[in-house]
Amino acid sequence: MPWFRWRKRGEKAPSKAAAPAAPEQEEQAPQGPAEESEQKPARRRRGSRGGRGRKKKTEAPAAETAKAAEQKKRPERKREGEGPKPRRKRAPARRPAPTARAARPDVKKEILISVEVSEQTVAVLEDGKPAEVYLGRPGLRKVAGNIYKGVVDNVLPGMEASFVDIGLEKNGFLYVDEIVVPELEGKRHGKKIQELISRGEEVLVQAVKDPMGTKGARLTTEISLPGRFLVYTPYGDGIGVSRRLDDAERERLKKICKGFEIPEGGLIVRTAAEGATEEELAGDLNLLLKLWGTIRGRASRTKAPALVYQEAELPLRTIRDLFIRDFERVVVDHERTCRKIVGYLKRTSPELAARVERYRGKEPLLEKSGVQEAVRSTLDRRVDLPSGGYLIFDYAEAFTVIDVNTGRFVGGRGKASQGRLEDTITKNNLEAVSEVVRQLRLRDIGGIIVIDFIDMANPKNRQLVENALNEELERDRTKTYVVEISPLGLVEMTRQNVTDGPREILTDPCPTCAGDGVVVSAETHAVEAERKLRRHIAGSKAEAFLVEMHSEVARLLTGPDGSRLEELEKETGKRFAFKTKKSFRLDRFEILAAGKASEIDGLEERVPEPEKPSRARRAKAEALVALEEEVIDDEAAPELPEPSADGDVPAEEKPKKKTRRGTRGGRGRKRKTPATAAAEPAAEAQPAPAATEPEQPLAEAEPSSDGGAPAEEKPKKKTRRGTRGGRRRRKKPAAGNGADAAAEAPIATTEEPG
């Protein structure tokens, strides 16, 4: 112990003092051969972690001079203590992906609008591919944006919310934070729901979300009236500008709006206002102020619950919200809708009115552009990627899972390929990012979304995929919130759910699986049948057509009191009649006849009468079965003739063979049985009781003294001549010839030798 303490005290001080000076001495004074043999440098580790900053002794001054060019920068980084920082700075320069994504704002954008009798479709195309699709049907009128005068039906303090009757099937839901009206200004913060609103009170509310599933519409008292360039909020304050605009344009628009005299409320400048003049903004504001005055006057005269203001139709609403200067054109296939859109744009944006085109091609607009195929693809779980990978979509009520798989994509296949597994996975994930965002927009998926990317070991690659996802989501107008990629490769995000997407509109819950799966609805088949009719009659000279389809599809196609069919006939100039059955498949569609109206049967009836009730068909079938199984009358079964003394039966008195007239004829044909063949040698001495026709046994009788049958012999009780009786009655006759044997074995006519 004293030696250890002395050694420690003696070496502690010089070691600290000499440690910093040792490297300098090694660098300045080259070692001789003797010193090199005593202190050999350790082997250098070639990895990315160990040995990067270690200083080694050179073999000779000449060797140090030879390696000076290679190690010129490395000693400087050692002295400065920078480590791998310069490599991190150069890393973005080696990634080509951000450079490619920087040019994406120049995407070619178009809007396609198709209007049919039973459906309205608006599609947004980016570089020729459908990116967003909006569907509107007469029975699915959206309520988001409508203003109602409602009555508070119930107040729930435990949920800090209330339910308001607005005249719909389900009451709307009003949360405490959505109650903002002038009379409650300054009292909302920290107040309870029962202090702000009471049961039976009338309120003016606006729907911000459509009813979905078992939930009613989401309501708010913070009314907002959207225009072409501005959004007017009567109960708001201040001026806001869209963040999608650059800073200089935002400042210009904000300065213009501050000069407007607004009696009450606030303004929000939309993205469409980019480049708008002060006159255009002022005109838009005046229209919104007049609209608010009309709504307020109508609400004061209307008795709750009632609809006070209804949003515009889907085509016009889409033009108002989406059509800005970065769209190249709008293509419309309906004349009246095209005139409405052009008239609206001439009042608001005259320079954009020239970009509206009327489509007059023979091929349907949606099929020519691939929109119809894209809409049908929203029903598929699997989406293929160009390189061979694929995505899988699984849905829950408010939860969607997207799984990314490599599939057939295995990276480089050549012998000279230097790709690694990490590179292959990263490339597949980057390719999946763009398709995932496109499918989110196309399917309009909302709620909680989890994307299961393939796990990446390198944190830089995870960050690269996350940045690509955020850049792709910048195109999406719907609000999203993304959490960074977890170590498991999962991305958690939320997307605002405002309305039902194409998948919910096109399908109905399956009645067999109670909603776990979906089937295409009858209304969707009716829409498809209308399109097939239009394609079939194109270029046809026939006046009328007879179509075969399912009765429910035909009912939806004709509409209430035949209104849809009447409008369809008016547009096409043709007439249609339908032959329907409930037993058909829903997708059944066949043209049975085409020609003049006088040649088509049932044209005046439109849809033929329904089939007879199933009870009548069942009664008719039972009557037919009873007729086949009916018991033969007594008159139809003649008695057997009395045999003569020698046992012969007169030829003219032989009973006529009775046969069954059904489908199994010949079952009772006379055939020789083994018992008959054995009894033939003794037939002359004494006729033995033998079997007669099956299913017609005679009554038991005692033989006479001469062996013949009694004169008054009567047949046995007749049996039922159906499909069951007498099938298994053939038995071997008894050995004796007595009455007991005759009773046990069936009796048949015999043919004795003459």
PDB file of C-alpha atoms in Angstrom, residues 269-468:
ATOM      1  CA  VAL A 269     -58.159  37.088 -47.910  1.00  0.00           C
ATOM      2  CA  ARG A 270     -58.174  33.877 -49.939  1.00  0.00           C
ATOM      3  CA  THR A 271     -55.422  32.419 -52.122  1.00  0.00           C
ATOM      4  CA  ALA A 272     -57.505  33.229 -55.212  1.00  0.00           C
ATOM      5  CA  ALA A 273     -56.977  36.939 -54.490  1.00  0.00           C
ATOM      6  CA  GLU A 274     -53.394  36.784 -55.732  1.00  0.00           C
ATOM      7  CA  GLY A 275     -52.991  39.636 -58.214  1.00  0.00           C
ATOM      8  CA  ALA A 276     -56.519  40.965 -57.636  1.00  0.00           C
ATOM      9  CA  THR A 277     -57.050  44.704 -57.870  1.00  0.00           C
ATOM     10  CA  GLU A 278     -58.632  46.941 -55.247  1.00  0.00           C
ATOM     11  CA  GLU A 279     -61.825  47.264 -57.341  1.00  0.00           C
ATOM     12  CA  GLU A 280     -62.230  43.470 -57.532  1.00  0.00           C
ATOM     13  CA  LEU A 281     -61.777  43.086 -53.780  1.00  0.00           C
ATOM     14  CA  ALA A 282     -64.216  45.925 -53.055  1.00  0.00           C
ATOM     15  CA  GLY A 283     -66.841  44.432 -55.367  1.00  0.00           C
ATOM     16  CA  ASP A 284     -66.510  41.038 -53.703  1.00  0.00           C
ATOM     17  CA  LEU A 285     -66.878  42.616 -50.253  1.00  0.00           C
ATOM     18  CA  ASN A 286     -70.039  44.501 -51.262  1.00  0.00           C
ATOM     19  CA  LEU A 287     -71.670  41.276 -52.459  1.00  0.00           C
ATOM     20  CA  LEU A 288     -70.859  39.554 -49.177  1.00  0.00           C
ATOM     21  CA  LEU A 289     -72.242  42.443 -47.112  1.00  0.00           C
ATOM     22  CA  LYS A 290     -75.503  42.367 -49.095  1.00  0.00           C
ATOM     23  CA  LEU A 291     -75.711  38.601 -48.659  1.00  0.00           C
ATOM     24  CA  TRP A 292     -75.286  38.911 -44.902  1.00  0.00           C
ATOM     25  CA  GLY A 293     -78.050  41.498 -44.743  1.00  0.00           C
ATOM     26  CA  THR A 294     -80.374  39.152 -46.630  1.00  0.00           C
ATOM     27  CA  ILE A 295     -79.528  36.219 -44.343  1.00  0.00           C
ATOM     28  CA  ARG A 296     -80.084  38.242 -41.192  1.00  0.00           C
ATOM     29  CA  GLY A 297     -83.447  39.516 -42.452  1.00  0.00           C
ATOM     30  CA  ARG A 298     -84.594  36.048 -43.457  1.00  0.00           C
ATOM     31  CA  ALA A 299     -83.540  34.621 -40.096  1.00  0.00           C
ATOM     32  CA  SER A 300     -85.633  37.203 -38.241  1.00  0.00           C
ATOM     33  CA  ARG A 301     -88.761  36.266 -40.244  1.00  0.00           C
ATOM     34  CA  THR A 302     -88.291  32.472 -40.254  1.00  0.00           C
ATOM     35  CA  LYS A 303     -89.556  30.145 -37.556  1.00  0.00           C
ATOM     36  CA  ALA A 304     -86.969  27.667 -36.252  1.00  0.00           C
ATOM     37  CA  PRO A 305     -85.873  25.066 -37.206  1.00  0.00           C
ATOM     38  CA  ALA A 306     -85.352  26.127 -40.817  1.00  0.00           C
ATOM     39  CA  LEU A 307     -82.732  26.525 -43.540  1.00  0.00           C
ATOM     40  CA  VAL A 308     -81.753  30.167 -43.963  1.00  0.00           C
ATOM     41  CA  TYR A 309     -78.905  29.989 -46.519  1.00  0.00           C
ATOM     42  CA  GLN A 310     -77.839  27.137 -48.792  1.00  0.00           C
ATOM     43  CA  GLU A 311     -74.452  26.756 -50.423  1.00  0.00           C
ATOM     44  CA  ALA A 312     -74.143  26.811 -54.202  1.00  0.00           C
ATOM     45  CA  GLU A 313     -74.154  23.638 -56.282  1.00  0.00           C
ATOM     46  CA  LEU A 314     -71.017  21.536 -56.543  1.00  0.00           C
ATOM     47  CA  PRO A 315     -69.689  22.846 -59.912  1.00  0.00           C
ATOM     48  CA  LEU A 316     -70.073  26.526 -59.017  1.00  0.00           C
ATOM     49  CA  ARG A 317     -68.787  25.991 -55.485  1.00  0.00           C
ATOM     50  CA  THR A 318     -65.684  24.246 -56.811  1.00  0.00           C
ATOM     51  CA  ILE A 319     -64.951  27.063 -59.266  1.00  0.00           C
ATOM     52  CA  ARG A 320     -65.294  29.613 -56.481  1.00  0.00           C
ATOM     53  CA  ASP A 321     -62.968  27.752 -54.107  1.00  0.00           C
ATOM     54  CA  LEU A 322     -60.424  26.106 -56.422  1.00  0.00           C
ATOM     55  CA  PHE A 323     -60.130  27.891 -59.744  1.00  0.00           C
ATOM     56  CA  ILE A 324     -57.213  30.286 -59.470  1.00  0.00           C
ATOM     57  CA  ARG A 325     -54.566  31.502 -61.878  1.00  0.00           C
ATOM     58  CA  ASP A 326     -52.337  28.414 -61.709  1.00  0.00           C
ATOM     59  CA  PHE A 327     -55.069  26.326 -63.390  1.00  0.00           C
ATOM     60  CA  GLU A 328     -54.751  26.168 -67.164  1.00  0.00           C
ATOM     61  CA  ARG A 329     -58.387  25.479 -68.061  1.00  0.00           C
ATOM     62  CA  VAL A 330     -61.827  24.237 -67.023  1.00  0.00           C
ATOM     63  CA  VAL A 331     -63.655  21.717 -69.239  1.00  0.00           C
ATOM     64  CA  VAL A 332     -67.445  21.365 -68.852  1.00  0.00           C
ATOM     65  CA  ASP A 333     -69.669  18.886 -70.710  1.00  0.00           C
ATOM     66  CA  HIS A 334     -73.018  20.534 -69.801  1.00  0.00           C
ATOM     67  CA  GLU A 335     -74.273  23.623 -71.620  1.00  0.00           C
ATOM     68  CA  ARG A 336     -76.279  25.276 -68.850  1.00  0.00           C
ATOM     69  CA  THR A 337     -73.581  24.679 -66.228  1.00  0.00           C
ATOM     70  CA  CYS A 338     -70.968  26.122 -68.582  1.00  0.00           C
ATOM     71  CA  ARG A 339     -72.983  29.328 -69.007  1.00  0.00           C
ATOM     72  CA  LYS A 340     -73.360  29.686 -65.231  1.00  0.00           C
ATOM     73  CA  ILE A 341     -69.621  29.324 -64.655  1.00  0.00           C
ATOM     74  CA  VAL A 342     -68.697  31.787 -67.398  1.00  0.00           C
ATOM     75  CA  GLY A 343     -71.204  34.346 -66.099  1.00  0.00           C
ATOM     76  CA  TYR A 344     -69.862  34.048 -62.552  1.00  0.00           C
ATOM     77  CA  LEU A 345     -66.244  34.431 -63.661  1.00  0.00           C
ATOM     78  CA  LYS A 346     -67.048  37.457 -65.828  1.00  0.00           C
ATOM     79  CA  ARG A 347     -68.328  39.254 -62.729  1.00  0.00           C
ATOM     80  CA  THR A 348     -65.431  38.242 -60.490  1.00  0.00           C
ATOM     81  CA  SER A 349     -62.379  37.306 -62.619  1.00  0.00           C
ATOM     82  CA  PRO A 350     -62.884  38.316 -66.258  1.00  0.00           C
ATOM     83  CA  GLU A 351     -59.400  37.160 -67.296  1.00  0.00           C
ATOM     84  CA  LEU A 352     -60.211  33.583 -66.169  1.00  0.00           C
ATOM     85  CA  ALA A 353     -63.515  33.330 -68.030  1.00  0.00           C
ATOM     86  CA  ALA A 354     -61.645  32.680 -71.286  1.00  0.00           C
ATOM     87  CA  ARG A 355     -60.147  29.498 -69.828  1.00  0.00           C
ATOM     88  CA  VAL A 356     -63.549  27.753 -69.606  1.00  0.00           C
ATOM     89  CA  GLU A 357     -64.158  25.292 -72.460  1.00  0.00           C
ATOM     90  CA  ARG A 358     -67.293  23.455 -73.545  1.00  0.00           C
ATOM     91  CA  TYR A 359     -66.640  19.766 -74.243  1.00  0.00           C
ATOM     92  CA  ARG A 360     -68.459  18.399 -77.298  1.00  0.00           C
ATOM     93  CA  GLY A 361     -66.619  15.132 -77.946  1.00  0.00           C
ATOM     94  CA  LYS A 362     -68.408  11.849 -78.593  1.00  0.00           C
ATOM     95  CA  GLU A 363     -66.507   9.915 -75.924  1.00  0.00           C
ATOM     96  CA  PRO A 364     -67.614  10.727 -72.349  1.00  0.00           C
ATOM     97  CA  LEU A 365     -65.365  13.323 -70.733  1.00  0.00           C
ATOM     98  CA  LEU A 366     -64.684  11.349 -67.548  1.00  0.00           C
ATOM     99  CA  GLU A 367     -63.794   8.144 -69.375  1.00  0.00           C
ATOM    100  CA  LYS A 368     -61.548   9.916 -71.860  1.00  0.00           C
ATOM    101  CA  SER A 369     -59.519  11.559 -69.089  1.00  0.00           C
ATOM    102  CA  GLY A 370     -59.360   8.431 -66.883  1.00  0.00           C
ATOM    103  CA  VAL A 371     -61.391   9.960 -64.057  1.00  0.00           C
ATOM    104  CA  GLN A 372     -64.010   7.220 -64.075  1.00  0.00           C
ATOM    105  CA  GLU A 373     -61.354   4.546 -63.771  1.00  0.00           C
ATOM    106  CA  ALA A 374     -59.684   6.443 -60.925  1.00  0.00           C
ATOM    107  CA  VAL A 375     -63.001   6.712 -59.067  1.00  0.00           C
ATOM    108  CA  ARG A 376     -63.562   2.960 -59.374  1.00  0.00           C
ATOM    109  CA  SER A 377     -60.016   2.327 -58.120  1.00  0.00           C
ATOM    110  CA  THR A 378     -60.880   3.991 -54.800  1.00  0.00           C
ATOM    111  CA  LEU A 379     -62.737   0.782 -53.908  1.00  0.00           C
ATOM    112  CA  ASP A 380     -59.563  -1.327 -54.175  1.00  0.00           C
ATOM    113  CA  ARG A 381     -57.422  -2.156 -51.171  1.00  0.00           C
ATOM    114  CA  ARG A 382     -54.252  -2.494 -53.207  1.00  0.00           C
ATOM    115  CA  VAL A 383     -52.547   0.284 -55.187  1.00  0.00           C
ATOM    116  CA  ASP A 384     -49.519  -0.655 -57.315  1.00  0.00           C
ATOM    117  CA  LEU A 385     -46.432   1.534 -57.564  1.00  0.00           C
ATOM    118  CA  PRO A 386     -44.516   2.026 -60.857  1.00  0.00           C
ATOM    119  CA  SER A 387     -41.373   0.211 -59.710  1.00  0.00           C
ATOM    120  CA  GLY A 388     -43.198  -2.928 -58.535  1.00  0.00           C
ATOM    121  CA  GLY A 389     -44.058  -2.080 -54.919  1.00  0.00           C
ATOM    122  CA  TYR A 390     -47.606  -1.620 -53.704  1.00  0.00           C
ATOM    123  CA  LEU A 391     -49.761  -0.043 -50.993  1.00  0.00           C
ATOM    124  CA  ILE A 392     -52.522  -1.663 -48.913  1.00  0.00           C
ATOM    125  CA  PHE A 393     -55.374   0.442 -47.466  1.00  0.00           C
ATOM    126  CA  ASP A 394     -57.392  -0.803 -44.491  1.00  0.00           C
ATOM    127  CA  TYR A 395     -60.216   1.237 -42.978  1.00  0.00           C
ATOM    128  CA  ALA A 396     -61.800   1.523 -39.560  1.00  0.00           C
ATOM    129  CA  GLU A 397     -64.482   3.985 -38.462  1.00  0.00           C
ATOM    130  CA  ALA A 398     -62.103   6.882 -37.812  1.00  0.00           C
ATOM    131  CA  PHE A 399     -58.778   5.187 -38.447  1.00  0.00           C
ATOM    132  CA  THR A 400     -56.950   4.298 -41.668  1.00  0.00           C
ATOM    133  CA  VAL A 401     -53.817   2.179 -41.991  1.00  0.00           C
ATOM    134  CA  ILE A 402     -51.600   2.340 -45.085  1.00  0.00           C
ATOM    135  CA  ASP A 403     -48.978  -0.390 -45.480  1.00  0.00           C
ATOM    136  CA  VAL A 404     -46.006   0.093 -47.837  1.00  0.00           C
ATOM    137  CA  ASN A 405     -44.462  -3.045 -49.403  1.00  0.00           C
ATOM    138  CA  THR A 406     -41.586  -3.555 -51.855  1.00  0.00           C
ATOM    139  CA  GLY A 407     -43.411  -6.279 -53.812  1.00  0.00           C
ATOM    140  CA  ARG A 408     -41.427  -7.042 -56.988  1.00  0.00           C
ATOM    141  CA  PHE A 409     -39.025  -4.125 -56.472  1.00  0.00           C
ATOM    142  CA  VAL A 410     -35.635  -5.565 -55.439  1.00  0.00           C
ATOM    143  CA  GLY A 411     -33.316  -2.710 -56.417  1.00  0.00           C
ATOM    144  CA  GLY A 412     -30.428  -3.098 -58.862  1.00  0.00           C
ATOM    145  CA  ARG A 413     -30.168  -6.513 -60.533  1.00  0.00           C
ATOM    146  CA  GLY A 414     -26.873  -6.188 -62.417  1.00  0.00           C
ATOM    147  CA  LYS A 415     -23.553  -7.570 -61.185  1.00  0.00           C
ATOM    148  CA  ALA A 416     -22.062  -4.073 -61.230  1.00  0.00           C
ATOM    149  CA  SER A 417     -24.868  -2.697 -59.049  1.00  0.00           C
ATOM    150  CA  GLN A 418     -23.586  -1.314 -55.773  1.00  0.00           C
ATOM    151  CA  GLY A 419     -26.992  -0.745 -54.188  1.00  0.00           C
ATOM    152  CA  ARG A 420     -27.634  -1.949 -50.671  1.00  0.00           C
ATOM    153  CA  LEU A 421     -30.804  -3.033 -48.905  1.00  0.00           C
ATOM    154  CA  GLU A 422     -31.044   0.361 -47.200  1.00  0.00           C
ATOM    155  CA  ASP A 423     -30.911   2.121 -50.572  1.00  0.00           C
ATOM    156  CA  THR A 424     -33.604  -0.127 -52.019  1.00  0.00           C
ATOM    157  CA  ILE A 425     -35.909   0.472 -49.049  1.00  0.00           C
ATOM    158  CA  THR A 426     -35.353   4.228 -49.126  1.00  0.00           C
ATOM    159  CA  LYS A 427     -36.083   4.436 -52.842  1.00  0.00           C
ATOM    160  CA  ASN A 428     -39.291   2.419 -52.425  1.00  0.00           C
ATOM    161  CA  ASN A 429     -40.449   4.620 -49.536  1.00  0.00           C
ATOM    162  CA  LEU A 430     -39.776   7.829 -51.479  1.00  0.00           C
ATOM    163  CA  GLU A 431     -41.782   6.478 -54.391  1.00  0.00           C
ATOM    164  CA  ALA A 432     -44.608   5.504 -52.026  1.00  0.00           C
ATOM    165  CA  VAL A 433     -44.763   9.010 -50.507  1.00  0.00           C
ATOM    166  CA  SER A 434     -46.136  10.699 -53.627  1.00  0.00           C
ATOM    167  CA  GLU A 435     -48.705   7.950 -54.244  1.00  0.00           C
ATOM    168  CA  VAL A 436     -49.832   7.918 -50.605  1.00  0.00           C
ATOM    169  CA  VAL A 437     -50.560  11.664 -50.656  1.00  0.00           C
ATOM    170  CA  ARG A 438     -52.326  11.345 -54.012  1.00  0.00           C
ATOM    171  CA  GLN A 439     -54.541   8.551 -52.674  1.00  0.00           C
ATOM    172  CA  LEU A 440     -55.326  10.552 -49.531  1.00  0.00           C
ATOM    173  CA  ARG A 441     -56.608  13.385 -51.710  1.00  0.00           C
ATOM    174  CA  LEU A 442     -58.323  11.150 -54.262  1.00  0.00           C
ATOM    175  CA  ARG A 443     -60.140   9.053 -51.640  1.00  0.00           C
ATOM    176  CA  ASP A 444     -60.630  12.065 -49.325  1.00  0.00           C
ATOM    177  CA  ILE A 445     -59.508  10.047 -46.299  1.00  0.00           C
ATOM    178  CA  GLY A 446     -59.898  11.823 -42.970  1.00  0.00           C
ATOM    179  CA  GLY A 447     -59.374  11.139 -39.299  1.00  0.00           C
ATOM    180  CA  ILE A 448     -56.314   9.402 -37.874  1.00  0.00           C
ATOM    181  CA  ILE A 449     -53.943   7.937 -40.468  1.00  0.00           C
ATOM    182  CA  VAL A 450     -50.968   5.662 -39.826  1.00  0.00           C
ATOM    183  CA  ILE A 451     -48.498   5.020 -42.666  1.00  0.00           C
ATOM    184  CA  ASP A 452     -46.308   1.957 -42.181  1.00  0.00           C
ATOM    185  CA  PHE A 453     -43.179   2.670 -44.199  1.00  0.00           C
ATOM    186  CA  ILE A 454     -40.546  -0.025 -44.525  1.00  0.00           C
ATOM    187  CA  ASP A 455     -38.142   0.304 -41.608  1.00  0.00           C
ATOM    188  CA  MET A 456     -34.973   2.295 -42.346  1.00  0.00           C
ATOM    189  CA  ALA A 457     -31.920   1.947 -40.134  1.00  0.00           C
ATOM    190  CA  ASN A 458     -30.244   5.221 -41.125  1.00  0.00           C
ATOM    191  CA  PRO A 459     -31.759   8.305 -39.421  1.00  0.00           C
ATOM    192  CA  LYS A 460     -30.817  10.429 -42.443  1.00  0.00           C
ATOM    193  CA  ASN A 461     -33.027   8.300 -44.688  1.00  0.00           C
ATOM    194  CA  ARG A 462     -35.931   8.582 -42.252  1.00  0.00           C
ATOM    195  CA  GLN A 463     -35.566  12.334 -42.272  1.00  0.00           C
ATOM    196  CA  LEU A 464     -35.410  12.335 -46.075  1.00  0.00           C
ATOM    197  CA  VAL A 465     -38.730  10.446 -46.320  1.00  0.00           C
ATOM    198  CA  GLU A 466     -40.332  12.720 -43.747  1.00  0.00           C
ATOM    199  CA  ASN A 467     -39.290  15.855 -45.647  1.00  0.00           C
ATOM    200  CA  ALA A 468     -40.651  14.410 -48.883  1.00  0.00           C
TER     201      ALA A 468
END
